[in-house]
Amino acid sequence: MPDTPPGHRPSKRRLQPLGWLPATAFALVATASAPLGARSSGFSAFGSPRCEIAAPKPEPKRYVVAAVGDSLTDTRVGGGRYLRYLSQRCPESRFDAYGVGGQRTEHMRWRFLHDVFGVGAARKPPEYTHVIVLGGINDLSAGSLSNARTGRIRDNLSYMYRQAHARGVQVIAVEVPPWGLLRGVRDARVQATLELNSWIASRPRHGEADYAIDLGPVLRCDERPGVRRGDLCPSFRRFPADRIHWNAAGHERVAEALFQSVFSDCR
C-alpha cells in the first residue's frame, strides 16, 4: 500500500467506473452544449452511441386559401400564377384568386366580405382556412410624389385582416413587393413604401396577422449592374419596361416563398 501522510484515513468507498452512469447522462452532456438546430453525430461527448427520438412529423394539411389583390393576383390579366404553382405543390389543397387589376386597397376592402365570405352574394364560397392579402402598389403609385401617406392603406389592410380573424381564418399579410415607379430619394413614395412594409411586417406581433411575407429578397437583384436598388429584378419582369408585374419566373419565386413560409406541410 502506498505511503500516506500521518493521520490520513483512507476511504473505504471505491470509485465506480463511468459505466454505471445511465446512457442518458452522456446524451445530456452532448446536447446541452450544442446550439439549437445543430445536427447530431449520433455519439455522445465521450464517444458512446446515443439513441435520439425524432420529433414527430406533422400530418400533411389540406389548405383552402383565398387570395385578395390587384393585377398581380388577377388571373384574367396574367396575374395569379403564383397560386397555380402552389396548387401544383399542394394538389389536394385549394387556392382561389380574388384579384382585380388596377384596384387600390379601398376597393379590395369594399368587396372583401362579399368575395371571401359570401356576404350578400348569391353563391356561398368555400370555407377558407387562410387568406392572402396582397395590395398597396396602386395606392402608392397614385400617391403624391411630395406627400405620400399610408394611413388610409393601413386602415384598409387592417380591416381585412381583422375581418378574416373574426371568422377564424388565418391571415397571410404580404408586404408590397418591389416596384419601379419610384423616382429616387426625392420621391416621397420611396419612404412611404418602406414605412408601409415595416407596418405590415409588424402585424403578427400585434395579433392582426398570422404571417408576414417579405417578397423583396426573392424579387430583387440589387447587386446586378444597372438595376436600381429596391427595383423589380429584370429577370422577373413580365415585359422589359414593366417594373411591377411578374413573369412566370417571378410568380414561381413568389409561390416558393409562400410555400416555404406557410404551406410546406400541405397535401
PDB file of C-alpha atoms in Angstrom:
ATOM      1  CA  MET A   1       0.000   0.000   0.000  1.00  0.00           C
ATOM      2  CA  PRO A   2       1.459   3.439  -0.907  1.00  0.00           C
ATOM      3  CA  ASP A   3       2.697   5.688   1.834  1.00  0.00           C
ATOM      4  CA  THR A   4       0.065   8.058   3.250  1.00  0.00           C
ATOM      5  CA  PRO A   5       0.523  11.223   5.281  1.00  0.00           C
ATOM      6  CA  PRO A   6       0.345  10.847   9.090  1.00  0.00           C
ATOM      7  CA  GLY A   7      -3.206  10.966  10.388  1.00  0.00           C
ATOM      8  CA  HIS A   8      -4.771  10.310   6.962  1.00  0.00           C
ATOM      9  CA  ARG A   9      -7.509   7.682   6.966  1.00  0.00           C
ATOM     10  CA  PRO A  10      -8.099   6.194   3.543  1.00  0.00           C
ATOM     11  CA  SER A  11     -11.733   5.983   2.446  1.00  0.00           C
ATOM     12  CA  LYS A  12     -13.298   2.568   2.290  1.00  0.00           C
ATOM     13  CA  ARG A  13     -15.567   3.683  -0.611  1.00  0.00           C
ATOM     14  CA  ARG A  14     -14.443   2.633  -4.018  1.00  0.00           C
ATOM     15  CA  LEU A  15     -14.871   4.846  -7.052  1.00  0.00           C
ATOM     16  CA  GLN A  16     -17.335   3.419  -9.511  1.00  0.00           C
ATOM     17  CA  PRO A  17     -16.349   3.225 -13.151  1.00  0.00           C
ATOM     18  CA  LEU A  18     -18.136   5.570 -15.551  1.00  0.00           C
ATOM     19  CA  GLY A  19     -20.052   2.630 -16.882  1.00  0.00           C
ATOM     20  CA  TRP A  20     -22.543   2.854 -14.018  1.00  0.00           C
ATOM     21  CA  LEU A  21     -23.945   6.161 -15.333  1.00  0.00           C
ATOM     22  CA  PRO A  22     -27.106   5.854 -17.402  1.00  0.00           C
ATOM     23  CA  ALA A  23     -26.717   6.405 -21.122  1.00  0.00           C
ATOM     24  CA  THR A  24     -28.963   9.456 -20.964  1.00  0.00           C
ATOM     25  CA  ALA A  25     -26.341  11.292 -18.918  1.00  0.00           C
ATOM     26  CA  PHE A  26     -23.988  11.239 -21.879  1.00  0.00           C
ATOM     27  CA  ALA A  27     -26.708  12.391 -24.215  1.00  0.00           C
ATOM     28  CA  LEU A  28     -27.456  15.350 -21.959  1.00  0.00           C
ATOM     29  CA  VAL A  29     -23.800  16.325 -21.847  1.00  0.00           C
ATOM     30  CA  ALA A  30     -23.581  16.269 -25.614  1.00  0.00           C
ATOM     31  CA  THR A  31     -26.781  18.104 -26.417  1.00  0.00           C
ATOM     32  CA  ALA A  32     -26.634  20.763 -23.720  1.00  0.00           C
ATOM     33  CA  SER A  33     -23.651  22.492 -25.325  1.00  0.00           C
ATOM     34  CA  ALA A  34     -24.882  22.146 -28.898  1.00  0.00           C
ATOM     35  CA  PRO A  35     -26.792  25.052 -30.460  1.00  0.00           C
ATOM     36  CA  LEU A  36     -30.433  24.574 -31.281  1.00  0.00           C
ATOM     37  CA  GLY A  37     -30.866  23.215 -34.759  1.00  0.00           C
ATOM     38  CA  ALA A  38     -27.381  21.654 -34.868  1.00  0.00           C
ATOM     39  CA  ARG A  39     -27.187  18.254 -36.499  1.00  0.00           C
ATOM     40  CA  SER A  40     -26.245  15.392 -34.200  1.00  0.00           C
ATOM     41  CA  SER A  41     -23.402  12.993 -34.966  1.00  0.00           C
ATOM     42  CA  GLY A  42     -25.180  10.166 -33.161  1.00  0.00           C
ATOM     43  CA  PHE A  43     -22.473   9.924 -30.481  1.00  0.00           C
ATOM     44  CA  SER A  44     -22.139  11.448 -27.031  1.00  0.00           C
ATOM     45  CA  ALA A  45     -19.272  13.670 -25.900  1.00  0.00           C
ATOM     46  CA  PHE A  46     -17.483  10.521 -24.664  1.00  0.00           C
ATOM     47  CA  GLY A  47     -17.875   8.566 -27.871  1.00  0.00           C
ATOM     48  CA  SER A  48     -20.758   6.411 -26.686  1.00  0.00           C
ATOM     49  CA  PRO A  49     -23.572   5.812 -29.173  1.00  0.00           C
ATOM     50  CA  ARG A  50     -26.718   7.796 -28.460  1.00  0.00           C
ATOM     51  CA  CYS A  51     -30.288   6.994 -29.372  1.00  0.00           C
ATOM     52  CA  GLU A  52     -32.393  10.074 -30.132  1.00  0.00           C
ATOM     53  CA  ILE A  53     -36.143  10.283 -30.567  1.00  0.00           C
ATOM     54  CA  ALA A  54     -37.011  12.426 -33.576  1.00  0.00           C
ATOM     55  CA  ALA A  55     -39.855  14.907 -33.278  1.00  0.00           C
ATOM     56  CA  PRO A  56     -42.993  13.561 -34.911  1.00  0.00           C
ATOM     57  CA  LYS A  57     -43.510  14.865 -38.424  1.00  0.00           C
ATOM     58  CA  PRO A  58     -46.701  16.946 -38.668  1.00  0.00           C
ATOM     59  CA  GLU A  59     -49.569  15.443 -40.585  1.00  0.00           C
ATOM     60  CA  PRO A  60     -49.985  16.972 -44.056  1.00  0.00           C
ATOM     61  CA  LYS A  61     -52.800  19.506 -44.211  1.00  0.00           C
ATOM     62  CA  ARG A  62     -55.345  20.444 -46.814  1.00  0.00           C
ATOM     63  CA  TYR A  63     -55.407  24.214 -47.160  1.00  0.00           C
ATOM     64  CA  VAL A  64     -58.315  26.202 -48.571  1.00  0.00           C
ATOM     65  CA  VAL A  65     -56.949  29.614 -49.465  1.00  0.00           C
ATOM     66  CA  ALA A  66     -58.397  32.860 -50.814  1.00  0.00           C
ATOM     67  CA  ALA A  67     -56.016  35.435 -52.298  1.00  0.00           C
ATOM     68  CA  VAL A  68     -57.245  39.033 -52.432  1.00  0.00           C
ATOM     69  CA  GLY A  69     -55.310  41.525 -54.506  1.00  0.00           C
ATOM     70  CA  ASP A  70     -54.860  43.598 -57.638  1.00  0.00           C
ATOM     71  CA  SER A  71     -53.465  42.697 -61.083  1.00  0.00           C
ATOM     72  CA  LEU A  72     -50.695  40.613 -59.507  1.00  0.00           C
ATOM     73  CA  THR A  73     -53.452  38.218 -58.389  1.00  0.00           C
ATOM     74  CA  ASP A  74     -55.923  38.767 -61.271  1.00  0.00           C
ATOM     75  CA  THR A  75     -55.829  35.644 -63.454  1.00  0.00           C
ATOM     76  CA  ARG A  76     -57.692  37.469 -66.251  1.00  0.00           C
ATOM     77  CA  VAL A  77     -54.721  39.745 -66.943  1.00  0.00           C
ATOM     78  CA  GLY A  78     -51.872  37.298 -66.400  1.00  0.00           C
ATOM     79  CA  GLY A  79     -51.679  37.519 -62.622  1.00  0.00           C
ATOM     80  CA  GLY A  80     -52.304  34.868 -60.008  1.00  0.00           C
ATOM     81  CA  ARG A  81     -49.909  32.349 -61.472  1.00  0.00           C
ATOM     82  CA  TYR A  82     -48.232  32.030 -58.091  1.00  0.00           C
ATOM     83  CA  LEU A  83     -51.457  30.368 -56.928  1.00  0.00           C
ATOM     84  CA  ARG A  84     -51.278  27.907 -59.795  1.00  0.00           C
ATOM     85  CA  TYR A  85     -47.755  26.950 -58.772  1.00  0.00           C
ATOM     86  CA  LEU A  86     -48.921  26.478 -55.189  1.00  0.00           C
ATOM     87  CA  SER A  87     -51.715  24.210 -56.446  1.00  0.00           C
ATOM     88  CA  GLN A  88     -49.124  22.069 -58.196  1.00  0.00           C
ATOM     89  CA  ARG A  89     -47.112  21.768 -54.990  1.00  0.00           C
ATOM     90  CA  CYS A  90     -50.256  21.121 -52.923  1.00  0.00           C
ATOM     91  CA  PRO A  91     -52.561  19.095 -55.220  1.00  0.00           C
ATOM     92  CA  GLU A  92     -55.211  18.358 -52.581  1.00  0.00           C
ATOM     93  CA  SER A  93     -55.414  21.965 -51.391  1.00  0.00           C
ATOM     94  CA  ARG A  94     -57.360  24.806 -52.981  1.00  0.00           C
ATOM     95  CA  PHE A  95     -56.153  28.297 -53.946  1.00  0.00           C
ATOM     96  CA  ASP A  96     -58.746  30.785 -55.222  1.00  0.00           C
ATOM     97  CA  ALA A  97     -57.824  34.131 -56.781  1.00  0.00           C
ATOM     98  CA  TYR A  98     -59.834  37.258 -55.988  1.00  0.00           C
ATOM     99  CA  GLY A  99     -57.651  39.755 -57.809  1.00  0.00           C
ATOM    100  CA  VAL A 100     -58.918  42.745 -59.793  1.00  0.00           C
ATOM    101  CA  GLY A 101     -56.447  44.672 -61.911  1.00  0.00           C
ATOM    102  CA  GLY A 102     -55.928  48.321 -61.051  1.00  0.00           C
ATOM    103  CA  GLN A 103     -57.627  48.189 -57.675  1.00  0.00           C
ATOM    104  CA  ARG A 104     -56.417  50.000 -54.603  1.00  0.00           C
ATOM    105  CA  THR A 105     -56.827  48.641 -51.095  1.00  0.00           C
ATOM    106  CA  GLU A 106     -60.049  50.593 -50.584  1.00  0.00           C
ATOM    107  CA  HIS A 107     -61.635  48.668 -53.474  1.00  0.00           C
ATOM    108  CA  MET A 108     -60.432  45.373 -52.011  1.00  0.00           C
ATOM    109  CA  ARG A 109     -61.923  46.370 -48.684  1.00  0.00           C
ATOM    110  CA  TRP A 110     -65.313  47.087 -50.248  1.00  0.00           C
ATOM    111  CA  ARG A 111     -65.570  43.607 -51.795  1.00  0.00           C
ATOM    112  CA  PHE A 112     -63.659  41.615 -49.188  1.00  0.00           C
ATOM    113  CA  LEU A 113     -66.597  40.191 -47.222  1.00  0.00           C
ATOM    114  CA  HIS A 114     -68.601  39.550 -50.394  1.00  0.00           C
ATOM    115  CA  ASP A 115     -65.836  37.725 -52.236  1.00  0.00           C
ATOM    116  CA  VAL A 116     -64.188  35.768 -49.442  1.00  0.00           C
ATOM    117  CA  PHE A 117     -67.120  35.105 -47.101  1.00  0.00           C
ATOM    118  CA  GLY A 118     -70.135  35.412 -49.393  1.00  0.00           C
ATOM    119  CA  VAL A 119     -71.782  38.292 -47.528  1.00  0.00           C
ATOM    120  CA  GLY A 120     -74.597  39.420 -49.819  1.00  0.00           C
ATOM    121  CA  ALA A 121     -73.510  37.010 -52.549  1.00  0.00           C
ATOM    122  CA  ALA A 122     -75.851  34.646 -54.368  1.00  0.00           C
ATOM    123  CA  ARG A 123     -73.322  31.814 -54.190  1.00  0.00           C
ATOM    124  CA  LYS A 124     -71.567  30.843 -50.996  1.00  0.00           C
ATOM    125  CA  PRO A 125     -67.777  30.473 -51.305  1.00  0.00           C
ATOM    126  CA  PRO A 126     -65.801  27.643 -49.673  1.00  0.00           C
ATOM    127  CA  GLU A 127     -64.897  27.785 -46.009  1.00  0.00           C
ATOM    128  CA  TYR A 128     -61.406  29.167 -46.244  1.00  0.00           C
ATOM    129  CA  THR A 129     -58.662  28.298 -43.791  1.00  0.00           C
ATOM    130  CA  HIS A 130     -56.315  31.103 -44.893  1.00  0.00           C
ATOM    131  CA  VAL A 131     -56.498  34.386 -46.768  1.00  0.00           C
ATOM    132  CA  ILE A 132     -53.608  36.032 -48.602  1.00  0.00           C
ATOM    133  CA  VAL A 133     -53.827  39.825 -48.760  1.00  0.00           C
ATOM    134  CA  LEU A 134     -51.524  41.426 -51.348  1.00  0.00           C
ATOM    135  CA  GLY A 135     -52.194  45.068 -52.146  1.00  0.00           C
ATOM    136  CA  GLY A 136     -50.913  48.604 -51.898  1.00  0.00           C
ATOM    137  CA  ILE A 137     -48.915  49.169 -55.085  1.00  0.00           C
ATOM    138  CA  ASN A 138     -51.753  51.002 -56.835  1.00  0.00           C
ATOM    139  CA  ASP A 139     -52.356  53.163 -53.762  1.00  0.00           C
ATOM    140  CA  LEU A 140     -48.700  54.138 -53.630  1.00  0.00           C
ATOM    141  CA  SER A 141     -48.270  54.690 -57.360  1.00  0.00           C
ATOM    142  CA  ALA A 142     -51.269  57.039 -57.342  1.00  0.00           C
ATOM    143  CA  GLY A 143     -49.950  58.896 -54.303  1.00  0.00           C
ATOM    144  CA  SER A 144     -48.324  62.289 -54.152  1.00  0.00           C
ATOM    145  CA  LEU A 145     -44.657  62.497 -55.073  1.00  0.00           C
ATOM    146  CA  SER A 146     -44.099  65.071 -52.361  1.00  0.00           C
ATOM    147  CA  ASN A 147     -46.531  63.989 -49.648  1.00  0.00           C
ATOM    148  CA  ALA A 148     -47.250  60.266 -49.908  1.00  0.00           C
ATOM    149  CA  ARG A 149     -49.208  58.895 -46.970  1.00  0.00           C
ATOM    150  CA  THR A 150     -50.032  55.367 -45.877  1.00  0.00           C
ATOM    151  CA  GLY A 151     -52.648  55.874 -43.163  1.00  0.00           C
ATOM    152  CA  ARG A 152     -55.596  55.004 -45.374  1.00  0.00           C
ATOM    153  CA  ILE A 153     -53.784  51.974 -46.805  1.00  0.00           C
ATOM    154  CA  ARG A 154     -53.079  50.707 -43.301  1.00  0.00           C
ATOM    155  CA  ASP A 155     -56.726  51.186 -42.311  1.00  0.00           C
ATOM    156  CA  ASN A 156     -57.924  49.190 -45.324  1.00  0.00           C
ATOM    157  CA  LEU A 157     -55.470  46.354 -44.798  1.00  0.00           C
ATOM    158  CA  SER A 158     -56.170  46.240 -41.078  1.00  0.00           C
ATOM    159  CA  TYR A 159     -59.893  45.981 -41.771  1.00  0.00           C
ATOM    160  CA  MET A 160     -59.380  42.924 -43.982  1.00  0.00           C
ATOM    161  CA  TYR A 161     -57.011  41.290 -41.514  1.00  0.00           C
ATOM    162  CA  ARG A 162     -59.442  41.777 -38.626  1.00  0.00           C
ATOM    163  CA  GLN A 163     -62.492  40.621 -40.555  1.00  0.00           C
ATOM    164  CA  ALA A 164     -60.744  37.390 -41.520  1.00  0.00           C
ATOM    165  CA  HIS A 165     -59.573  36.745 -37.961  1.00  0.00           C
ATOM    166  CA  ALA A 166     -63.056  37.398 -36.620  1.00  0.00           C
ATOM    167  CA  ARG A 167     -64.246  34.491 -38.784  1.00  0.00           C
ATOM    168  CA  GLY A 168     -61.499  32.108 -37.730  1.00  0.00           C
ATOM    169  CA  VAL A 169     -59.417  32.453 -40.902  1.00  0.00           C
ATOM    170  CA  GLN A 170     -55.645  32.798 -40.693  1.00  0.00           C
ATOM    171  CA  VAL A 171     -54.140  35.877 -42.343  1.00  0.00           C
ATOM    172  CA  ILE A 172     -51.096  35.919 -44.623  1.00  0.00           C
ATOM    173  CA  ALA A 173     -50.127  39.584 -44.930  1.00  0.00           C
ATOM    174  CA  VAL A 174     -47.829  40.158 -47.911  1.00  0.00           C
ATOM    175  CA  GLU A 175     -45.612  43.225 -47.970  1.00  0.00           C
ATOM    176  CA  VAL A 176     -45.635  45.497 -51.021  1.00  0.00           C
ATOM    177  CA  PRO A 177     -43.263  43.814 -53.490  1.00  0.00           C
ATOM    178  CA  PRO A 178     -40.517  45.688 -55.357  1.00  0.00           C
ATOM    179  CA  TRP A 179     -41.959  48.108 -57.898  1.00  0.00           C
ATOM    180  CA  GLY A 180     -40.360  50.567 -60.278  1.00  0.00           C
ATOM    181  CA  LEU A 181     -42.401  53.739 -60.413  1.00  0.00           C
ATOM    182  CA  LEU A 182     -40.298  55.317 -57.692  1.00  0.00           C
ATOM    183  CA  ARG A 183     -38.101  58.185 -58.847  1.00  0.00           C
ATOM    184  CA  GLY A 184     -35.289  58.213 -56.334  1.00  0.00           C
ATOM    185  CA  VAL A 185     -34.857  59.711 -52.901  1.00  0.00           C
ATOM    186  CA  ARG A 186     -36.866  62.861 -53.725  1.00  0.00           C
ATOM    187  CA  ASP A 187     -39.965  60.781 -54.300  1.00  0.00           C
ATOM    188  CA  ALA A 188     -41.875  60.593 -51.011  1.00  0.00           C
ATOM    189  CA  ARG A 189     -43.334  57.264 -52.098  1.00  0.00           C
ATOM    190  CA  VAL A 190     -39.959  55.621 -51.505  1.00  0.00           C
ATOM    191  CA  GLN A 191     -40.173  56.258 -47.782  1.00  0.00           C
ATOM    192  CA  ALA A 192     -43.916  55.557 -47.780  1.00  0.00           C
ATOM    193  CA  THR A 193     -43.302  52.087 -49.228  1.00  0.00           C
ATOM    194  CA  LEU A 194     -40.664  51.338 -46.596  1.00  0.00           C
ATOM    195  CA  GLU A 195     -42.931  52.539 -43.793  1.00  0.00           C
ATOM    196  CA  LEU A 196     -45.900  50.544 -45.059  1.00  0.00           C
ATOM    197  CA  ASN A 197     -43.840  47.370 -45.326  1.00  0.00           C
ATOM    198  CA  SER A 198     -42.460  47.877 -41.840  1.00  0.00           C
ATOM    199  CA  TRP A 199     -46.018  48.184 -40.576  1.00  0.00           C
ATOM    200  CA  ILE A 200     -47.147  45.021 -42.434  1.00  0.00           C
ATOM    201  CA  ALA A 201     -44.148  43.130 -41.043  1.00  0.00           C
ATOM    202  CA  SER A 202     -45.256  44.048 -37.522  1.00  0.00           C
ATOM    203  CA  ARG A 203     -48.835  42.761 -37.851  1.00  0.00           C
ATOM    204  CA  PRO A 204     -48.155  39.267 -36.447  1.00  0.00           C
ATOM    205  CA  ARG A 205     -46.700  40.828 -33.300  1.00  0.00           C
ATOM    206  CA  HIS A 206     -49.889  42.853 -32.885  1.00  0.00           C
ATOM    207  CA  GLY A 207     -52.186  39.877 -33.440  1.00  0.00           C
ATOM    208  CA  GLU A 208     -53.649  41.135 -36.725  1.00  0.00           C
ATOM    209  CA  ALA A 209     -51.930  38.588 -38.972  1.00  0.00           C
ATOM    210  CA  ASP A 210     -50.513  35.109 -38.629  1.00  0.00           C
ATOM    211  CA  TYR A 211     -47.783  35.509 -41.248  1.00  0.00           C
ATOM    212  CA  ALA A 212     -45.992  38.483 -42.811  1.00  0.00           C
ATOM    213  CA  ILE A 213     -44.250  37.698 -46.088  1.00  0.00           C
ATOM    214  CA  ASP A 214     -41.439  39.883 -47.454  1.00  0.00           C
ATOM    215  CA  LEU A 215     -41.088  39.310 -51.208  1.00  0.00           C
ATOM    216  CA  GLY A 216     -38.188  41.723 -51.601  1.00  0.00           C
ATOM    217  CA  PRO A 217     -35.384  39.181 -51.136  1.00  0.00           C
ATOM    218  CA  VAL A 218     -36.789  36.876 -53.839  1.00  0.00           C
ATOM    219  CA  LEU A 219     -37.710  39.550 -56.420  1.00  0.00           C
ATOM    220  CA  ARG A 220     -34.789  41.994 -56.193  1.00  0.00           C
ATOM    221  CA  CYS A 221     -31.292  41.759 -57.654  1.00  0.00           C
ATOM    222  CA  ASP A 222     -29.685  44.907 -56.272  1.00  0.00           C
ATOM    223  CA  GLU A 223     -26.191  43.600 -56.955  1.00  0.00           C
ATOM    224  CA  ARG A 224     -26.772  43.495 -60.736  1.00  0.00           C
ATOM    225  CA  PRO A 225     -25.164  46.424 -62.618  1.00  0.00           C
ATOM    226  CA  GLY A 226     -27.670  48.946 -63.929  1.00  0.00           C
ATOM    227  CA  VAL A 227     -30.503  47.871 -61.604  1.00  0.00           C
ATOM    228  CA  ARG A 228     -31.701  50.460 -59.123  1.00  0.00           C
ATOM    229  CA  ARG A 229     -31.716  49.380 -55.514  1.00  0.00           C
ATOM    230  CA  GLY A 230     -35.129  48.043 -54.493  1.00  0.00           C
ATOM    231  CA  ASP A 231     -36.350  47.715 -58.080  1.00  0.00           C
ATOM    232  CA  LEU A 232     -38.014  44.609 -59.513  1.00  0.00           C
ATOM    233  CA  CYS A 233     -35.279  42.445 -60.990  1.00  0.00           C
ATOM    234  CA  PRO A 234     -35.319  42.418 -64.829  1.00  0.00           C
ATOM    235  CA  SER A 235     -35.259  38.607 -64.735  1.00  0.00           C
ATOM    236  CA  PHE A 236     -38.726  38.616 -63.161  1.00  0.00           C
ATOM    237  CA  ARG A 237     -40.437  41.356 -65.209  1.00  0.00           C
ATOM    238  CA  ARG A 238     -43.327  40.432 -67.441  1.00  0.00           C
ATOM    239  CA  PHE A 239     -42.072  42.942 -70.004  1.00  0.00           C
ATOM    240  CA  PRO A 240     -38.673  44.676 -70.042  1.00  0.00           C
ATOM    241  CA  ALA A 241     -40.113  48.090 -69.172  1.00  0.00           C
ATOM    242  CA  ASP A 242     -42.694  46.713 -66.708  1.00  0.00           C
ATOM    243  CA  ARG A 243     -41.318  47.124 -63.196  1.00  0.00           C
ATOM    244  CA  ILE A 244     -44.461  45.950 -61.405  1.00  0.00           C
ATOM    245  CA  HIS A 245     -45.825  42.757 -62.958  1.00  0.00           C
ATOM    246  CA  TRP A 246     -44.065  39.412 -62.697  1.00  0.00           C
ATOM    247  CA  ASN A 247     -43.295  36.912 -65.415  1.00  0.00           C
ATOM    248  CA  ALA A 248     -43.582  33.157 -64.909  1.00  0.00           C
ATOM    249  CA  ALA A 249     -40.238  33.001 -63.089  1.00  0.00           C
ATOM    250  CA  GLY A 250     -41.325  35.795 -60.757  1.00  0.00           C
ATOM    251  CA  HIS A 251     -44.600  34.080 -59.929  1.00  0.00           C
ATOM    252  CA  GLU A 252     -42.700  30.871 -59.253  1.00  0.00           C
ATOM    253  CA  ARG A 253     -40.396  32.724 -56.855  1.00  0.00           C
ATOM    254  CA  VAL A 254     -43.401  34.150 -55.001  1.00  0.00           C
ATOM    255  CA  ALA A 255     -45.039  30.725 -54.816  1.00  0.00           C
ATOM    256  CA  GLU A 256     -41.860  29.210 -53.388  1.00  0.00           C
ATOM    257  CA  ALA A 257     -41.631  31.924 -50.723  1.00  0.00           C
ATOM    258  CA  LEU A 258     -45.235  31.293 -49.679  1.00  0.00           C
ATOM    259  CA  PHE A 259     -44.741  27.536 -49.755  1.00  0.00           C
ATOM    260  CA  GLN A 260     -41.660  27.617 -47.548  1.00  0.00           C
ATOM    261  CA  SER A 261     -43.191  30.114 -45.102  1.00  0.00           C
ATOM    262  CA  VAL A 262     -46.720  28.725 -44.787  1.00  0.00           C
ATOM    263  CA  PHE A 263     -47.651  25.701 -46.894  1.00  0.00           C
ATOM    264  CA  SER A 264     -44.692  23.311 -46.679  1.00  0.00           C
ATOM    265  CA  ASP A 265     -46.824  20.722 -44.855  1.00  0.00           C
ATOM    266  CA  CYS A 266     -49.606  20.789 -47.446  1.00  0.00           C
ATOM    267  CA  ARG A 267     -51.173  17.920 -49.267  1.00  0.00           C
TER     268      ARG A 267
END
